Amino acid sequence: MLHRYWFSFSKTEEPCILNLGCGVTAFSIDDAKRILESDLFSVYENRKIINIIEDIDISTIKDGLIIGNMKPPIFRGIWFPLL
């Protein structure tokens, strides 16, 4: 069964999309972290995870930049940010 995760990272002073967070759909938290390592951190520098929301309800995301720029969160992988 797939779960939707929302990761919050330590913020940088310079503008970066990861300052908003990252959405990942995965089989488990460990699977989600592997996806971050292989797909996200190969594009963006590695960040310290400061919070994880498991099974996030997408309707609770109110930031229009996130909602307007995400893939459907029903497939395994990163759905925000777009890679």
PDB file of N, CA and C in Angstrom:
ATOM      1  N   MET A   1       0.842  -1.178   0.000  1.00  0.00           N
ATOM      2  CA  MET A   1       0.000   0.000   0.000  1.00  0.00           C
ATOM      3  C   MET A   1       0.889   1.244   0.000  1.00  0.00           C
ATOM      4  N   LEU A   2       0.558   2.198  -0.839  1.00  0.00           N
ATOM      5  CA  LEU A   2       1.334   3.431  -0.928  1.00  0.00           C
ATOM      6  C   LEU A   2       0.858   4.456   0.093  1.00  0.00           C
ATOM      7  N   HIS A   3       1.809   5.278   0.551  1.00  0.00           N
ATOM      8  CA  HIS A   3       1.526   6.358   1.506  1.00  0.00           C
ATOM      9  C   HIS A   3       2.093   7.655   0.940  1.00  0.00           C
ATOM     10  N   ARG A   4       1.407   8.754   1.241  1.00  0.00           N
ATOM     11  CA  ARG A   4       1.902  10.073   0.847  1.00  0.00           C
ATOM     12  C   ARG A   4       2.647  10.682   2.030  1.00  0.00           C
ATOM     13  N   TYR A   5       3.862  11.159   1.774  1.00  0.00           N
ATOM     14  CA  TYR A   5       4.687  11.778   2.806  1.00  0.00           C
ATOM     15  C   TYR A   5       4.996  13.215   2.406  1.00  0.00           C
ATOM     16  N   TRP A   6       5.021  14.083   3.407  1.00  0.00           N
ATOM     17  CA  TRP A   6       5.474  15.450   3.195  1.00  0.00           C
ATOM     18  C   TRP A   6       6.694  15.672   4.083  1.00  0.00           C
ATOM     19  N   PHE A   7       7.797  16.037   3.449  1.00  0.00           N
ATOM     20  CA  PHE A   7       9.055  16.278   4.151  1.00  0.00           C
ATOM     21  C   PHE A   7       9.308  17.772   4.253  1.00  0.00           C
ATOM     22  N   SER A   8       9.668  18.225   5.426  1.00  0.00           N
ATOM     23  CA  SER A   8      10.158  19.590   5.614  1.00  0.00           C
ATOM     24  C   SER A   8      11.646  19.495   5.905  1.00  0.00           C
ATOM     25  N   PHE A   9      12.390  20.418   5.329  1.00  0.00           N
ATOM     26  CA  PHE A   9      13.840  20.410   5.447  1.00  0.00           C
ATOM     27  C   PHE A   9      14.327  21.677   6.142  1.00  0.00           C
ATOM     28  N   SER A  10      15.569  21.627   6.594  1.00  0.00           N
ATOM     29  CA  SER A  10      16.198  22.850   7.091  1.00  0.00           C
ATOM     30  C   SER A  10      16.220  23.843   5.929  1.00  0.00           C
ATOM     31  N   LYS A  11      15.943  25.090   6.226  1.00  0.00           N
ATOM     32  CA  LYS A  11      15.851  26.115   5.179  1.00  0.00           C
ATOM     33  C   LYS A  11      17.212  26.747   4.921  1.00  0.00           C
ATOM     34  N   THR A  12      17.371  27.204   3.691  1.00  0.00           N
ATOM     35  CA  THR A  12      18.582  27.925   3.317  1.00  0.00           C
ATOM     36  C   THR A  12      18.238  29.404   3.197  1.00  0.00           C
ATOM     37  N   GLU A  13      19.236  30.241   3.314  1.00  0.00           N
ATOM     38  CA  GLU A  13      19.009  31.676   3.174  1.00  0.00           C
ATOM     39  C   GLU A  13      18.700  32.053   1.736  1.00  0.00           C
ATOM     40  N   GLU A  14      19.336  31.373   0.794  1.00  0.00           N
ATOM     41  CA  GLU A  14      19.067  31.656  -0.614  1.00  0.00           C
ATOM     42  C   GLU A  14      17.769  30.960  -1.020  1.00  0.00           C
ATOM     43  N   PRO A  15      17.033  31.545  -1.965  1.00  0.00           N
ATOM     44  CA  PRO A  15      15.781  30.929  -2.411  1.00  0.00           C
ATOM     45  C   PRO A  15      16.023  29.533  -2.998  1.00  0.00           C
ATOM     46  N   CYS A  16      15.197  28.597  -2.601  1.00  0.00           N
ATOM     47  CA  CYS A  16      15.275  27.227  -3.115  1.00  0.00           C
ATOM     48  C   CYS A  16      13.905  26.582  -2.937  1.00  0.00           C
ATOM     49  N   ILE A  17      13.470  25.851  -3.924  1.00  0.00           N
ATOM     50  CA  ILE A  17      12.155  25.209  -3.872  1.00  0.00           C
ATOM     51  C   ILE A  17      12.031  24.275  -2.677  1.00  0.00           C
ATOM     52  N   LEU A  18      13.133  23.681  -2.228  1.00  0.00           N
ATOM     53  CA  LEU A  18      13.070  22.764  -1.090  1.00  0.00           C
ATOM     54  C   LEU A  18      12.767  23.479   0.218  1.00  0.00           C
ATOM     55  N   ASN A  19      12.864  24.809   0.230  1.00  0.00           N
ATOM     56  CA  ASN A  19      12.444  25.548   1.420  1.00  0.00           C
ATOM     57  C   ASN A  19      10.944  25.373   1.661  1.00  0.00           C
ATOM     58  N   LEU A  20      10.194  25.014   0.611  1.00  0.00           N
ATOM     59  CA  LEU A  20       8.756  24.750   0.743  1.00  0.00           C
ATOM     60  C   LEU A  20       8.489  23.338   1.243  1.00  0.00           C
ATOM     61  N   GLY A  21       9.384  22.400   0.925  1.00  0.00           N
ATOM     62  CA  GLY A  21       9.208  21.009   1.308  1.00  0.00           C
ATOM     63  C   GLY A  21       9.240  20.099   0.098  1.00  0.00           C
ATOM     64  N   CYS A  22       8.869  18.850   0.335  1.00  0.00           N
ATOM     65  CA  CYS A  22       8.884  17.845  -0.729  1.00  0.00           C
ATOM     66  C   CYS A  22       7.805  16.807  -0.459  1.00  0.00           C
ATOM     67  N   GLY A  23       7.077  16.435  -1.503  1.00  0.00           N
ATOM     68  CA  GLY A  23       6.059  15.399  -1.402  1.00  0.00           C
ATOM     69  C   GLY A  23       6.527  14.130  -2.095  1.00  0.00           C
ATOM     70  N   VAL A  24       6.360  13.011  -1.413  1.00  0.00           N
ATOM     71  CA  VAL A  24       6.797  11.714  -1.934  1.00  0.00           C
ATOM     72  C   VAL A  24       5.717  10.679  -1.647  1.00  0.00           C
ATOM     73  N   THR A  25       5.431   9.850  -2.623  1.00  0.00           N
ATOM     74  CA  THR A  25       4.562   8.702  -2.412  1.00  0.00           C
ATOM     75  C   THR A  25       5.447   7.460  -2.436  1.00  0.00           C
ATOM     76  N   ALA A  26       5.291   6.624  -1.393  1.00  0.00           N
ATOM     77  CA  ALA A  26       6.167   5.460  -1.258  1.00  0.00           C
ATOM     78  C   ALA A  26       5.478   4.370  -0.440  1.00  0.00           C
ATOM     79  N   PHE A  27       6.103   3.203  -0.416  1.00  0.00           N
ATOM     80  CA  PHE A  27       5.565   2.072   0.339  1.00  0.00           C
ATOM     81  C   PHE A  27       5.772   2.215   1.844  1.00  0.00           C
ATOM     82  N   SER A  28       6.832   2.924   2.241  1.00  0.00           N
ATOM     83  CA  SER A  28       7.159   3.085   3.656  1.00  0.00           C
ATOM     84  C   SER A  28       8.017   4.336   3.815  1.00  0.00           C
ATOM     85  N   ILE A  29       8.252   4.742   5.039  1.00  0.00           N
ATOM     86  CA  ILE A  29       9.110   5.895   5.279  1.00  0.00           C
ATOM     87  C   ILE A  29      10.533   5.616   4.781  1.00  0.00           C
ATOM     88  N   ASP A  30      11.007   4.390   4.966  1.00  0.00           N
ATOM     89  CA  ASP A  30      12.343   4.048   4.472  1.00  0.00           C
ATOM     90  C   ASP A  30      12.401   4.104   2.948  1.00  0.00           C
ATOM     91  N   ASP A  31      11.360   3.635   2.297  1.00  0.00           N
ATOM     92  CA  ASP A  31      11.279   3.713   0.840  1.00  0.00           C
ATOM     93  C   ASP A  31      11.269   5.176   0.397  1.00  0.00           C
ATOM     94  N   ALA A  32      10.519   6.015   1.090  1.00  0.00           N
ATOM     95  CA  ALA A  32      10.463   7.443   0.757  1.00  0.00           C
ATOM     96  C   ALA A  32      11.839   8.087   0.903  1.00  0.00           C
ATOM     97  N   LYS A  33      12.557   7.746   1.955  1.00  0.00           N
ATOM     98  CA  LYS A  33      13.895   8.302   2.151  1.00  0.00           C
ATOM     99  C   LYS A  33      14.858   7.837   1.060  1.00  0.00           C
ATOM    100  N   ARG A  34      14.710   6.595   0.605  1.00  0.00           N
ATOM    101  CA  ARG A  34      15.543   6.104  -0.504  1.00  0.00           C
ATOM    102  C   ARG A  34      15.251   6.900  -1.785  1.00  0.00           C
ATOM    103  N   ILE A  35      13.980   7.206  -2.012  1.00  0.00           N
ATOM    104  CA  ILE A  35      13.602   8.006  -3.183  1.00  0.00           C
ATOM    105  C   ILE A  35      14.216   9.398  -3.080  1.00  0.00           C
ATOM    106  N   LEU A  36      14.166   9.995  -1.892  1.00  0.00           N
ATOM    107  CA  LEU A  36      14.799  11.301  -1.702  1.00  0.00           C
ATOM    108  C   LEU A  36      16.273  11.232  -2.058  1.00  0.00           C
ATOM    109  N   GLU A  37      16.960  10.234  -1.522  1.00  0.00           N
ATOM    110  CA  GLU A  37      18.401  10.096  -1.757  1.00  0.00           C
ATOM    111  C   GLU A  37      18.716   9.916  -3.242  1.00  0.00           C
ATOM    112  N   SER A  38      17.974   9.054  -3.907  1.00  0.00           N
ATOM    113  CA  SER A  38      18.313   8.730  -5.298  1.00  0.00           C
ATOM    114  C   SER A  38      17.810   9.762  -6.300  1.00  0.00           C
ATOM    115  N   ASP A  39      16.651  10.359  -6.054  1.00  0.00           N
ATOM    116  CA  ASP A  39      16.047  11.236  -7.056  1.00  0.00           C
ATOM    117  C   ASP A  39      16.163  12.724  -6.724  1.00  0.00           C
ATOM    118  N   LEU A  40      15.907  13.090  -5.487  1.00  0.00           N
ATOM    119  CA  LEU A  40      15.870  14.513  -5.131  1.00  0.00           C
ATOM    120  C   LEU A  40      17.258  15.060  -4.826  1.00  0.00           C
ATOM    121  N   PHE A  41      17.995  14.368  -3.972  1.00  0.00           N
ATOM    122  CA  PHE A  41      19.291  14.880  -3.542  1.00  0.00           C
ATOM    123  C   PHE A  41      20.358  14.738  -4.619  1.00  0.00           C
ATOM    124  N   SER A  42      20.041  14.061  -5.713  1.00  0.00           N
ATOM    125  CA  SER A  42      20.972  14.051  -6.845  1.00  0.00           C
ATOM    126  C   SER A  42      20.813  15.322  -7.678  1.00  0.00           C
ATOM    127  N   VAL A  43      19.686  16.015  -7.515  1.00  0.00           N
ATOM    128  CA  VAL A  43      19.420  17.270  -8.220  1.00  0.00           C
ATOM    129  C   VAL A  43      19.692  18.462  -7.305  1.00  0.00           C
ATOM    130  N   TYR A  44      19.192  18.379  -6.077  1.00  0.00           N
ATOM    131  CA  TYR A  44      19.385  19.425  -5.078  1.00  0.00           C
ATOM    132  C   TYR A  44      20.353  18.907  -4.023  1.00  0.00           C
ATOM    133  N   GLU A  45      21.016  19.823  -3.334  1.00  0.00           N
ATOM    134  CA  GLU A  45      21.927  19.367  -2.295  1.00  0.00           C
ATOM    135  C   GLU A  45      21.157  18.689  -1.164  1.00  0.00           C
ATOM    136  N   ASN A  46      21.819  17.766  -0.518  1.00  0.00           N
ATOM    137  CA  ASN A  46      21.223  17.028   0.594  1.00  0.00           C
ATOM    138  C   ASN A  46      20.829  17.998   1.698  1.00  0.00           C
ATOM    139  N   ARG A  47      19.670  17.799   2.279  1.00  0.00           N
ATOM    140  CA  ARG A  47      19.163  18.654   3.350  1.00  0.00           C
ATOM    141  C   ARG A  47      18.815  17.829   4.564  1.00  0.00           C
ATOM    142  N   LYS A  48      18.904  18.438   5.709  1.00  0.00           N
ATOM    143  CA  LYS A  48      18.483  17.794   6.948  1.00  0.00           C
ATOM    144  C   LYS A  48      16.954  17.796   6.996  1.00  0.00           C
ATOM    145  N   ILE A  49      16.374  16.624   7.254  1.00  0.00           N
ATOM    146  CA  ILE A  49      14.922  16.499   7.396  1.00  0.00           C
ATOM    147  C   ILE A  49      14.550  16.969   8.800  1.00  0.00           C
ATOM    148  N   ILE A  50      13.609  17.922   8.883  1.00  0.00           N
ATOM    149  CA  ILE A  50      13.209  18.415  10.202  1.00  0.00           C
ATOM    150  C   ILE A  50      11.800  17.973  10.598  1.00  0.00           C
ATOM    151  N   ASN A  51      11.014  17.521   9.610  1.00  0.00           N
ATOM    152  CA  ASN A  51       9.661  17.046   9.934  1.00  0.00           C
ATOM    153  C   ASN A  51       9.154  16.163   8.794  1.00  0.00           C
ATOM    154  N   ILE A  52       8.352  15.161   9.162  1.00  0.00           N
ATOM    155  CA  ILE A  52       7.730  14.268   8.175  1.00  0.00           C
ATOM    156  C   ILE A  52       6.265  14.111   8.554  1.00  0.00           C
ATOM    157  N   ILE A  53       5.391  14.325   7.586  1.00  0.00           N
ATOM    158  CA  ILE A  53       3.964  14.057   7.780  1.00  0.00           C
ATOM    159  C   ILE A  53       3.635  12.827   6.955  1.00  0.00           C
ATOM    160  N   GLU A  54       3.163  11.785   7.619  1.00  0.00           N
ATOM    161  CA  GLU A  54       2.792  10.553   6.931  1.00  0.00           C
ATOM    162  C   GLU A  54       1.313  10.602   6.574  1.00  0.00           C
ATOM    163  N   ASP A  55       0.976  10.101   5.388  1.00  0.00           N
ATOM    164  CA  ASP A  55      -0.400  10.082   4.880  1.00  0.00           C
ATOM    165  C   ASP A  55      -1.007  11.477   4.881  1.00  0.00           C
ATOM    166  N   ILE A  56      -0.244  12.442   4.372  1.00  0.00           N
ATOM    167  CA  ILE A  56      -0.721  13.822   4.322  1.00  0.00           C
ATOM    168  C   ILE A  56      -1.970  13.918   3.454  1.00  0.00           C
ATOM    169  N   ASP A  57      -2.924  14.670   3.919  1.00  0.00           N
ATOM    170  CA  ASP A  57      -4.143  14.974   3.172  1.00  0.00           C
ATOM    171  C   ASP A  57      -3.801  16.151   2.257  1.00  0.00           C
ATOM    172  N   ILE A  58      -3.811  15.932   0.971  1.00  0.00           N
ATOM    173  CA  ILE A  58      -3.413  16.955   0.002  1.00  0.00           C
ATOM    174  C   ILE A  58      -4.262  18.216   0.154  1.00  0.00           C
ATOM    175  N   SER A  59      -5.500  18.081   0.578  1.00  0.00           N
ATOM    176  CA  SER A  59      -6.362  19.260   0.723  1.00  0.00           C
ATOM    177  C   SER A  59      -5.884  20.203   1.828  1.00  0.00           C
ATOM    178  N   THR A  60      -4.966  19.743   2.673  1.00  0.00           N
ATOM    179  CA  THR A  60      -4.445  20.614   3.728  1.00  0.00           C
ATOM    180  C   THR A  60      -3.306  21.495   3.226  1.00  0.00           C
ATOM    181  N   ILE A  61      -2.822  21.228   2.019  1.00  0.00           N
ATOM    182  CA  ILE A  61      -1.755  22.049   1.438  1.00  0.00           C
ATOM    183  C   ILE A  61      -2.410  23.273   0.812  1.00  0.00           C
ATOM    184  N   LYS A  62      -2.138  24.422   1.368  1.00  0.00           N
ATOM    185  CA  LYS A  62      -2.795  25.651   0.920  1.00  0.00           C
ATOM    186  C   LYS A  62      -1.921  26.518   0.026  1.00  0.00           C
ATOM    187  N   ASP A  63      -0.651  26.200  -0.078  1.00  0.00           N
ATOM    188  CA  ASP A  63       0.267  27.000  -0.882  1.00  0.00           C
ATOM    189  C   ASP A  63       0.003  26.763  -2.365  1.00  0.00           C
ATOM    190  N   GLY A  64      -0.423  27.796  -3.072  1.00  0.00           N
ATOM    191  CA  GLY A  64      -0.752  27.684  -4.490  1.00  0.00           C
ATOM    192  C   GLY A  64       0.425  27.287  -5.358  1.00  0.00           C
ATOM    193  N   LEU A  65       1.631  27.681  -4.969  1.00  0.00           N
ATOM    194  CA  LEU A  65       2.817  27.295  -5.731  1.00  0.00           C
ATOM    195  C   LEU A  65       2.992  25.785  -5.701  1.00  0.00           C
ATOM    196  N   ILE A  66       2.734  25.176  -4.563  1.00  0.00           N
ATOM    197  CA  ILE A  66       2.853  23.718  -4.451  1.00  0.00           C
ATOM    198  C   ILE A  66       1.743  23.043  -5.245  1.00  0.00           C
ATOM    199  N   ILE A  67       0.505  23.429  -4.984  1.00  0.00           N
ATOM    200  CA  ILE A  67      -0.647  22.791  -5.648  1.00  0.00           C
ATOM    201  C   ILE A  67      -0.569  22.923  -7.162  1.00  0.00           C
ATOM    202  N   GLY A  68      -0.146  24.071  -7.649  1.00  0.00           N
ATOM    203  CA  GLY A  68      -0.081  24.302  -9.092  1.00  0.00           C
ATOM    204  C   GLY A  68       1.107  23.657  -9.783  1.00  0.00           C
ATOM    205  N   ASN A  69       2.018  23.098  -9.009  1.00  0.00           N
ATOM    206  CA  ASN A  69       3.255  22.558  -9.582  1.00  0.00           C
ATOM    207  C   ASN A  69       3.592  21.187  -9.023  1.00  0.00           C
ATOM    208  N   MET A  70       2.602  20.342  -8.937  1.00  0.00           N
ATOM    209  CA  MET A  70       2.856  18.994  -8.428  1.00  0.00           C
ATOM    210  C   MET A  70       2.251  17.947  -9.359  1.00  0.00           C
ATOM    211  N   LYS A  71       2.855  16.782  -9.347  1.00  0.00           N
ATOM    212  CA  LYS A  71       2.313  15.644 -10.086  1.00  0.00           C
ATOM    213  C   LYS A  71       1.203  15.011  -9.253  1.00  0.00           C
ATOM    214  N   PRO A  72       0.366  14.179  -9.861  1.00  0.00           N
ATOM    215  CA  PRO A  72      -0.626  13.442  -9.067  1.00  0.00           C
ATOM    216  C   PRO A  72       0.102  12.577  -8.030  1.00  0.00           C
ATOM    217  N   PRO A  73      -0.298  12.656  -6.771  1.00  0.00           N
ATOM    218  CA  PRO A  73       0.414  11.931  -5.716  1.00  0.00           C
ATOM    219  C   PRO A  73      -0.020  10.478  -5.562  1.00  0.00           C
ATOM    220  N   ILE A  74      -0.518   9.882  -6.639  1.00  0.00           N
ATOM    221  CA  ILE A  74      -1.026   8.511  -6.545  1.00  0.00           C
ATOM    222  C   ILE A  74      -0.006   7.473  -7.023  1.00  0.00           C
ATOM    223  N   PHE A  75       1.103   7.950  -7.582  1.00  0.00           N
ATOM    224  CA  PHE A  75       2.134   7.051  -8.087  1.00  0.00           C
ATOM    225  C   PHE A  75       3.375   7.135  -7.209  1.00  0.00           C
ATOM    226  N   ARG A  76       4.098   6.043  -7.093  1.00  0.00           N
ATOM    227  CA  ARG A  76       5.325   6.020  -6.299  1.00  0.00           C
ATOM    228  C   ARG A  76       6.339   6.993  -6.892  1.00  0.00           C
ATOM    229  N   GLY A  77       6.876   7.851  -6.053  1.00  0.00           N
ATOM    230  CA  GLY A  77       7.890   8.809  -6.477  1.00  0.00           C
ATOM    231  C   GLY A  77       7.635  10.187  -5.915  1.00  0.00           C
ATOM    232  N   ILE A  78       8.432  11.127  -6.373  1.00  0.00           N
ATOM    233  CA  ILE A  78       8.320  12.520  -5.922  1.00  0.00           C
ATOM    234  C   ILE A  78       7.253  13.225  -6.727  1.00  0.00           C
ATOM    235  N   TRP A  79       6.324  13.861  -6.014  1.00  0.00           N
ATOM    236  CA  TRP A  79       5.275  14.616  -6.698  1.00  0.00           C
ATOM    237  C   TRP A  79       5.447  16.116  -6.508  1.00  0.00           C
ATOM    238  N   PHE A  80       6.248  16.554  -5.577  1.00  0.00           N
ATOM    239  CA  PHE A  80       6.647  17.946  -5.464  1.00  0.00           C
ATOM    240  C   PHE A  80       8.002  17.990  -4.804  1.00  0.00           C
ATOM    241  N   PRO A  81       8.927  18.739  -5.362  1.00  0.00           N
ATOM    242  CA  PRO A  81       8.845  19.578  -6.566  1.00  0.00           C
ATOM    243  C   PRO A  81       8.950  18.729  -7.832  1.00  0.00           C
ATOM    244  N   LEU A  82       8.565  19.341  -8.939  1.00  0.00           N
ATOM    245  CA  LEU A  82       8.700  18.668 -10.224  1.00  0.00           C
ATOM    246  C   LEU A  82      10.175  18.545 -10.544  1.00  0.00           C
ATOM    247  N   LEU A  83      10.587  17.373 -10.933  1.00  0.00           N
ATOM    248  CA  LEU A  83      12.001  17.147 -11.283  1.00  0.00           C
ATOM    249  C   LEU A  83      12.144  16.972 -12.777  1.00  0.00           C
TER     250      LEU A  83
END
